[in-house]
Amino acid sequence: MSSAIPLNVGIARSAGAANADRGKRVLLAEPRGYCAGVDRAVETVEKTLEKHGAPIYVRKEIVHNRHVVETLRERGVVFVDETDEVPEGAVVVFSAHGVSPAVHESAAARNLHTIDATCPLVTKVHQEAKRFARDDYDILLIGHEGHEEVEGTAGEAPEHVQLVDGPGAVDNVTVRDESKVIWLSQTTLSVDETMETVQRLRARFPGLQDPPSDDICYATQNRQVAVKAMAPECDLVIVVGSRNSSNSVRLVEVALGAGAKAAHLVDFAREVDPAWLDGVRTIGITSGASVPEILVRGVLDMLAEHGYGDVQPVTTANETLVFALPRELRSV
């Protein structure tokens, strides 16, 4: 086993520890779950409901998590794909992933009361795109085609942005002036794959400039670092998160790349297949940045019933960042 894993001092035992089988254990990644941007976005919807009453509308999913979306829907939130589905004059919240200027214009044309829950770290990438477009750069946006965040960022400067969807897409990139090229990225990508893409881009365009600050968000990086730390010890890693959550899907890939023998993504404890546990001694648990802790607790309780009541934290960072709510909700 690797000795480089920064295991936290002491062992935290779950409620099922008394029934734990000797040799079976769970490594619980810290940090995991909600990031500051997701926490802000969910609270934005809750405060909007409190201020305006149901129904309120949210363009796309406020965050990419089934449980969160279903819970808010039960409270009177109506999720729509586009602003033209929102009644004129109604309240609409823009999701944490951000929107393009065209979406803002569409909402204004329908006289919608908009509340923007875009993560401030995504907003930072939007500002970078606008800045470099003004300076007439070719902007190579590393990200996944069709992802809402990518669509919003690209929409800030569509004539200057080219999407680069992974290392395999590098050969298709063309630029006007190799001395005026910069890369930006979706905030929820795999750090390692992104840097591989950047290396390939730089091999083609030696003058490629880096963004003014790191675009991949702190929470995405922290969760990947924690998974890398525990994966070599794990026979199985379970990532709690939804399939449309980019950062959750990346955690599965990172776990496998870092040495976990198997890794699976689940939304709920009931999706854990008991067959995955056959012959397994060490299970790693983490969750994506849009996952409430109650879902992780459900998985831990389920595993305790199967003898995995011994839970040991793997702590690689402590997160204290908090984002203020949108201005119009700060007094609610």
CSV table of C-alpha atoms in Angstrom, one decimal:
chain,number,residue,atom,x,y,z
A,1,MET,CA,0.0,0.0,0.0
A,2,SER,CA,1.1,3.6,-0.6
A,3,SER,CA,2.4,5.4,2.4
A,4,ALA,CA,2.0,8.8,0.9
A,5,ILE,CA,-1.6,9.2,1.8
A,6,PRO,CA,-2.2,12.1,4.2
A,7,LEU,CA,-4.7,10.3,6.5
A,8,ASN,CA,-6.2,12.4,9.2
A,9,VAL,CA,-5.2,11.6,12.7
A,10,GLY,CA,-7.6,9.4,14.4
A,11,ILE,CA,-10.5,7.3,13.2
A,12,ALA,CA,-14.1,8.6,13.0
A,13,ARG,CA,-16.5,5.8,13.6
A,14,SER,CA,-20.0,5.8,12.1
A,15,ALA,CA,-23.2,4.6,13.8
A,16,GLY,CA,-22.6,1.2,12.4
A,17,ALA,CA,-19.0,0.8,13.7
A,18,ALA,CA,-20.1,-1.7,16.3
A,19,ASN,CA,-21.1,-4.0,13.5
A,20,ALA,CA,-17.9,-3.4,11.5
A,21,ASP,CA,-16.1,-6.5,10.2
A,22,ARG,CA,-12.4,-6.6,11.0
A,23,GLY,CA,-10.3,-5.4,8.0
A,24,LYS,CA,-13.2,-3.7,6.3
A,25,ARG,CA,-13.0,0.1,6.3
A,26,VAL,CA,-14.2,3.2,4.5
A,27,LEU,CA,-11.9,6.1,3.6
A,28,LEU,CA,-14.0,9.3,3.5
A,29,ALA,CA,-12.6,12.1,1.4
A,30,GLU,CA,-12.5,15.6,2.9
A,31,PRO,CA,-13.3,18.0,1.3
A,32,ARG,CA,-16.3,16.6,-0.6
A,33,GLY,CA,-19.8,17.8,-1.5
A,34,TYR,CA,-21.1,21.3,-1.7
A,35,CYS,CA,-18.7,24.0,-2.8
A,36,ALA,CA,-19.3,27.7,-2.1
A,37,GLY,CA,-20.8,28.3,-5.5
A,38,VAL,CA,-23.3,25.5,-5.2
A,39,ASP,CA,-24.2,26.5,-1.6
A,40,ARG,CA,-24.8,30.1,-2.9
A,41,ALA,CA,-26.9,28.9,-5.8
A,42,VAL,CA,-29.2,26.6,-3.8
A,43,GLU,CA,-29.6,29.3,-1.1
A,44,THR,CA,-30.4,31.8,-3.8
A,45,VAL,CA,-33.4,29.7,-5.0
A,46,GLU,CA,-34.5,29.1,-1.4
A,47,LYS,CA,-34.4,32.8,-0.6
A,48,THR,CA,-36.2,33.7,-3.9
A,49,LEU,CA,-39.0,31.3,-2.9
A,50,GLU,CA,-39.1,32.9,0.5
A,51,LYS,CA,-39.3,36.4,-1.0
A,52,HIS,CA,-41.6,35.9,-3.9
A,53,GLY,CA,-43.5,32.7,-3.1
A,54,ALA,CA,-44.1,29.8,-5.5
A,55,PRO,CA,-44.0,29.4,-8.3
A,56,ILE,CA,-40.6,30.7,-9.3
A,57,TYR,CA,-38.7,29.6,-12.4
A,58,VAL,CA,-35.1,28.4,-12.8
A,59,ARG,CA,-33.5,28.2,-16.2
A,60,LYS,CA,-31.9,24.8,-16.5
A,61,GLU,CA,-31.0,22.9,-13.3
A,62,ILE,CA,-29.8,25.2,-10.6
A,63,VAL,CA,-27.0,22.7,-9.9
A,64,HIS,CA,-26.5,19.3,-11.5
A,65,ASN,CA,-27.9,17.1,-8.8
A,66,ARG,CA,-31.1,15.0,-9.0
A,67,HIS,CA,-31.9,15.2,-5.3
A,68,VAL,CA,-31.5,19.0,-5.1
A,69,VAL,CA,-33.6,19.6,-8.2
A,70,GLU,CA,-36.4,17.2,-7.1
A,71,THR,CA,-36.5,18.7,-3.7
A,72,LEU,CA,-36.8,22.2,-5.0
A,73,ARG,CA,-39.4,21.1,-7.5
A,74,GLU,CA,-41.6,19.8,-4.7
A,75,ARG,CA,-41.4,23.3,-3.1
A,76,GLY,CA,-42.7,25.1,-6.2
A,77,VAL,CA,-39.7,25.7,-8.4
A,78,VAL,CA,-40.4,25.2,-12.1
A,79,PHE,CA,-37.3,24.3,-14.1
A,80,VAL,CA,-37.3,25.4,-17.8
A,81,ASP,CA,-34.9,25.0,-20.6
A,82,GLU,CA,-35.2,28.5,-22.0
A,83,THR,CA,-36.6,31.9,-20.9
A,84,ASP,CA,-39.4,31.8,-23.5
A,85,GLU,CA,-41.0,29.1,-21.3
A,86,VAL,CA,-41.3,31.6,-18.4
A,87,PRO,CA,-44.5,33.7,-18.2
A,88,GLU,CA,-43.9,37.4,-18.9
A,89,GLY,CA,-43.1,39.4,-15.9
A,90,ALA,CA,-42.3,36.3,-13.7
A,91,VAL,CA,-39.2,35.6,-11.5
A,92,VAL,CA,-36.5,33.5,-13.1
A,93,VAL,CA,-33.2,32.4,-11.5
A,94,PHE,CA,-30.2,31.7,-13.7
A,95,SER,CA,-28.3,28.6,-12.7
A,96,ALA,CA,-24.8,28.3,-11.1
A,97,HIS,CA,-23.4,27.4,-14.5
A,98,GLY,CA,-23.9,30.9,-16.0
A,99,VAL,CA,-25.7,32.2,-19.1
A,100,SER,CA,-24.7,34.0,-22.3
A,101,PRO,CA,-25.6,37.7,-23.0
A,102,ALA,CA,-28.2,36.4,-25.4
A,103,VAL,CA,-30.1,34.8,-22.5
A,104,HIS,CA,-30.0,38.0,-20.5
A,105,GLU,CA,-31.4,39.8,-23.6
A,106,SER,CA,-34.2,37.3,-24.0
A,107,ALA,CA,-35.2,37.6,-20.4
A,108,ALA,CA,-35.3,41.4,-20.6
A,109,ALA,CA,-37.4,41.2,-23.8
A,110,ARG,CA,-40.0,39.2,-21.8
A,111,ASN,CA,-39.8,41.7,-18.8
A,112,LEU,CA,-38.6,38.9,-16.5
A,113,HIS,CA,-37.4,39.6,-13.0
A,114,THR,CA,-34.0,37.9,-13.2
A,115,ILE,CA,-31.8,36.8,-10.3
A,116,ASP,CA,-28.4,35.6,-11.3
A,117,ALA,CA,-27.0,32.6,-9.3
A,118,THR,CA,-24.0,32.2,-11.5
A,119,CYS,CA,-21.0,31.0,-9.5
A,120,PRO,CA,-18.5,33.9,-9.1
A,121,LEU,CA,-15.7,31.6,-10.3
A,122,VAL,CA,-17.7,31.1,-13.6
A,123,THR,CA,-18.3,34.8,-13.8
A,124,LYS,CA,-14.5,35.3,-13.6
A,125,VAL,CA,-14.1,33.2,-16.7
A,126,HIS,CA,-16.8,35.2,-18.5
A,127,GLN,CA,-14.9,38.4,-17.7
A,128,GLU,CA,-11.7,36.9,-19.0
A,129,ALA,CA,-13.4,35.9,-22.3
A,130,LYS,CA,-14.7,39.4,-22.7
A,131,ARG,CA,-11.4,41.0,-21.9
A,132,PHE,CA,-9.4,38.9,-24.4
A,133,ALA,CA,-12.1,39.3,-27.1
A,134,ARG,CA,-11.8,43.0,-26.7
A,135,ASP,CA,-8.0,42.7,-27.3
A,136,ASP,CA,-8.8,40.5,-30.4
A,137,TYR,CA,-7.3,37.3,-29.1
A,138,ASP,CA,-8.3,33.8,-30.3
A,139,ILE,CA,-9.7,32.2,-27.2
A,140,LEU,CA,-9.3,28.4,-26.9
A,141,LEU,CA,-12.0,27.3,-24.5
A,142,ILE,CA,-11.2,23.8,-23.0
A,143,GLY,CA,-14.5,22.2,-22.1
A,144,HIS,CA,-17.2,19.7,-22.9
A,145,GLU,CA,-19.5,20.5,-25.9
A,146,GLY,CA,-23.1,21.1,-24.9
A,147,HIS,CA,-22.3,21.8,-21.2
A,148,GLU,CA,-24.2,24.8,-19.9
A,149,GLU,CA,-21.1,26.5,-18.5
A,150,VAL,CA,-19.3,26.3,-21.9
A,151,GLU,CA,-22.3,27.6,-23.7
A,152,GLY,CA,-22.5,30.6,-21.4
A,153,THR,CA,-18.8,31.4,-21.6
A,154,ALA,CA,-18.6,31.0,-25.4
A,155,GLY,CA,-21.6,33.2,-25.7
A,156,GLU,CA,-19.7,36.1,-24.3
A,157,ALA,CA,-17.4,36.3,-27.4
A,158,PRO,CA,-18.7,33.8,-30.0
A,159,GLU,CA,-16.5,35.2,-32.8
A,160,HIS,CA,-13.4,34.7,-30.8
A,161,VAL,CA,-14.0,31.5,-28.9
A,162,GLN,CA,-13.2,28.0,-30.2
A,163,LEU,CA,-14.2,25.0,-28.1
A,164,VAL,CA,-11.4,22.4,-27.5
A,165,ASP,CA,-13.2,19.3,-26.2
A,166,GLY,CA,-10.2,17.4,-24.8
A,167,PRO,CA,-6.7,16.5,-26.1
A,168,GLY,CA,-8.1,14.7,-29.2
A,169,ALA,CA,-9.6,17.9,-30.4
A,170,VAL,CA,-6.3,19.9,-30.5
A,171,ASP,CA,-5.5,19.0,-34.1
A,172,ASN,CA,-8.6,20.7,-35.4
A,173,VAL,CA,-7.8,24.1,-33.9
A,174,THR,CA,-6.9,27.0,-36.2
A,175,VAL,CA,-5.9,30.5,-35.1
A,176,ARG,CA,-5.4,33.8,-36.9
A,177,ASP,CA,-2.3,35.0,-35.1
A,178,GLU,CA,-0.2,32.6,-33.1
A,179,SER,CA,1.1,35.5,-31.0
A,180,LYS,CA,-2.4,36.3,-29.7
A,181,VAL,CA,-3.8,33.0,-28.4
A,182,ILE,CA,-5.0,32.3,-24.9
A,183,TRP,CA,-6.6,29.2,-23.3
A,184,LEU,CA,-9.5,29.3,-20.8
A,185,SER,CA,-11.4,26.4,-19.4
A,186,GLN,CA,-14.6,25.1,-18.0
A,187,THR,CA,-14.3,25.2,-14.2
A,188,THR,CA,-15.3,21.6,-13.5
A,189,LEU,CA,-12.8,19.7,-15.6
A,190,SER,CA,-10.1,17.1,-14.7
A,191,VAL,CA,-7.0,19.0,-13.9
A,192,ASP,CA,-4.8,16.4,-15.4
A,193,GLU,CA,-6.7,16.1,-18.7
A,194,THR,CA,-6.9,19.9,-19.0
A,195,MET,CA,-3.2,20.2,-18.6
A,196,GLU,CA,-2.6,17.5,-21.2
A,197,THR,CA,-4.8,19.5,-23.6
A,198,VAL,CA,-2.9,22.6,-22.8
A,199,GLN,CA,0.4,20.8,-23.4
A,200,ARG,CA,-0.8,19.7,-26.8
A,201,LEU,CA,-2.0,23.1,-27.7
A,202,ARG,CA,1.3,24.7,-26.7
A,203,ALA,CA,3.2,22.2,-28.8
A,204,ARG,CA,1.2,23.5,-31.8
A,205,PHE,CA,1.1,27.2,-30.6
A,206,PRO,CA,4.3,27.9,-28.6
A,207,GLY,CA,3.0,31.4,-27.9
A,208,LEU,CA,-0.1,30.2,-26.2
A,209,GLN,CA,-0.9,32.3,-23.1
A,210,ASP,CA,-2.2,31.1,-19.8
A,211,PRO,CA,-5.3,32.6,-18.2
A,212,PRO,CA,-4.6,35.4,-15.6
A,213,SER,CA,-5.6,33.0,-12.9
A,214,ASP,CA,-6.5,29.3,-12.6
A,215,ASP,CA,-9.9,28.7,-14.2
A,216,ILE,CA,-10.5,25.2,-12.8
A,217,CYS,CA,-12.3,26.0,-9.5
A,218,TYR,CA,-10.7,25.4,-6.1
A,219,ALA,CA,-13.4,22.9,-5.1
A,220,THR,CA,-13.0,20.8,-8.2
A,221,GLN,CA,-9.2,20.6,-7.7
A,222,ASN,CA,-9.6,19.9,-3.9
A,223,ARG,CA,-12.0,17.0,-4.5
A,224,GLN,CA,-9.7,15.5,-7.1
A,225,VAL,CA,-6.7,15.8,-4.9
A,226,ALA,CA,-8.5,14.0,-2.0
A,227,VAL,CA,-9.5,11.2,-4.4
A,228,LYS,CA,-6.0,10.9,-5.7
A,229,ALA,CA,-4.7,10.6,-2.1
A,230,MET,CA,-7.0,7.7,-1.2
A,231,ALA,CA,-7.5,5.9,-4.5
A,232,PRO,CA,-4.3,3.7,-4.3
A,233,GLU,CA,-5.6,2.2,-1.1
A,234,CYS,CA,-9.1,1.5,-2.4
A,235,ASP,CA,-10.5,-1.7,-3.9
A,236,LEU,CA,-13.6,0.4,-4.7
A,237,VAL,CA,-14.4,4.1,-4.9
A,238,ILE,CA,-18.0,5.3,-4.7
A,239,VAL,CA,-18.6,8.8,-6.0
A,240,VAL,CA,-22.0,10.3,-5.0
A,241,GLY,CA,-23.2,12.5,-7.7
A,242,SER,CA,-25.4,12.8,-10.8
A,243,ARG,CA,-24.4,11.7,-14.3
A,244,ASN,CA,-24.9,15.2,-15.7
A,245,SER,CA,-22.5,16.6,-13.1
A,246,SER,CA,-19.2,17.1,-14.9
A,247,ASN,CA,-17.1,17.4,-11.7
A,248,SER,CA,-18.7,14.2,-10.3
A,249,VAL,CA,-18.0,12.2,-13.5
A,250,ARG,CA,-14.4,13.5,-13.4
A,251,LEU,CA,-14.0,12.1,-9.9
A,252,VAL,CA,-14.7,8.6,-11.1
A,253,GLU,CA,-12.1,9.0,-13.8
A,254,VAL,CA,-9.6,10.5,-11.4
A,255,ALA,CA,-10.1,7.6,-9.0
A,256,LEU,CA,-9.5,5.0,-11.6
A,257,GLY,CA,-6.5,6.9,-13.0
A,258,ALA,CA,-5.0,7.2,-9.5
A,259,GLY,CA,-5.1,3.4,-8.8
A,260,ALA,CA,-8.5,2.5,-7.5
A,261,LYS,CA,-9.4,-1.0,-8.6
A,262,ALA,CA,-13.0,0.0,-9.4
A,263,ALA,CA,-15.1,3.2,-9.2
A,264,HIS,CA,-18.8,3.9,-9.6
A,265,LEU,CA,-21.0,7.0,-9.7
A,266,VAL,CA,-24.4,6.8,-7.8
A,267,ASP,CA,-27.0,9.4,-7.0
A,268,PHE,CA,-28.4,7.5,-4.0
A,269,ALA,CA,-27.4,4.6,-1.6
A,270,ARG,CA,-30.0,2.4,-3.2
A,271,GLU,CA,-28.0,2.4,-6.5
A,272,VAL,CA,-25.0,0.8,-4.8
A,273,ASP,CA,-24.9,-2.8,-6.1
A,274,PRO,CA,-24.0,-5.2,-3.3
A,275,ALA,CA,-22.1,-7.3,-5.9
A,276,TRP,CA,-19.6,-4.4,-6.0
A,277,LEU,CA,-18.6,-5.3,-2.4
A,278,ASP,CA,-17.6,-8.8,-3.1
A,279,GLY,CA,-14.0,-9.3,-1.8
A,280,VAL,CA,-13.6,-5.6,-1.1
A,281,ARG,CA,-11.8,-4.5,2.0
A,282,THR,CA,-11.3,-0.7,1.5
A,283,ILE,CA,-13.9,1.5,0.0
A,284,GLY,CA,-13.3,5.2,-0.8
A,285,ILE,CA,-16.2,7.6,-0.6
A,286,THR,CA,-16.5,11.1,-2.0
A,287,SER,CA,-19.1,13.3,-3.6
A,288,GLY,CA,-19.3,15.9,-6.3
A,289,ALA,CA,-19.5,19.7,-5.6
A,290,SER,CA,-23.3,19.8,-6.0
A,291,VAL,CA,-24.1,16.9,-3.6
A,292,PRO,CA,-25.7,17.5,-0.2
A,293,GLU,CA,-24.2,15.6,2.7
A,294,ILE,CA,-27.4,13.7,3.4
A,295,LEU,CA,-26.8,11.6,0.3
A,296,VAL,CA,-23.2,10.7,1.5
A,297,ARG,CA,-24.6,9.7,4.9
A,298,GLY,CA,-27.1,7.4,3.2
A,299,VAL,CA,-24.3,5.6,1.4
A,300,LEU,CA,-22.3,5.3,4.7
A,301,ASP,CA,-25.3,3.9,6.5
A,302,MET,CA,-25.8,1.3,3.7
A,303,LEU,CA,-22.2,0.3,3.8
A,304,ALA,CA,-22.3,0.0,7.6
A,305,GLU,CA,-25.0,-2.6,7.2
A,306,HIS,CA,-22.6,-4.6,5.1
A,307,GLY,CA,-19.9,-4.5,7.7
A,308,TYR,CA,-18.1,-1.3,6.6
A,309,GLY,CA,-18.7,0.7,9.8
A,310,ASP,CA,-15.1,1.7,10.3
A,311,VAL,CA,-14.8,5.2,8.7
A,312,GLN,CA,-11.5,7.0,8.4
A,313,PRO,CA,-11.3,10.5,7.0
A,314,VAL,CA,-8.7,11.4,4.3
A,315,THR,CA,-8.2,15.2,4.7
A,316,THR,CA,-6.2,17.0,2.1
A,317,ALA,CA,-7.6,20.6,2.4
A,318,ASN,CA,-9.9,22.7,4.5
A,319,GLU,CA,-12.4,24.9,2.7
A,320,THR,CA,-13.6,28.2,4.3
A,321,LEU,CA,-14.7,30.2,1.2
A,322,VAL,CA,-18.2,31.7,1.3
A,323,PHE,CA,-19.8,33.7,-1.5
A,324,ALA,CA,-22.4,36.5,-0.8
A,325,LEU,CA,-25.9,36.1,-2.1
A,326,PRO,CA,-27.0,38.1,-5.1
A,327,ARG,CA,-27.6,41.7,-4.0
A,328,GLU,CA,-31.4,41.6,-4.3
A,329,LEU,CA,-31.6,38.8,-1.7
A,330,ARG,CA,-29.2,39.9,0.9
A,331,SER,CA,-31.9,41.3,3.1
A,332,VAL,CA,-34.2,38.3,2.9
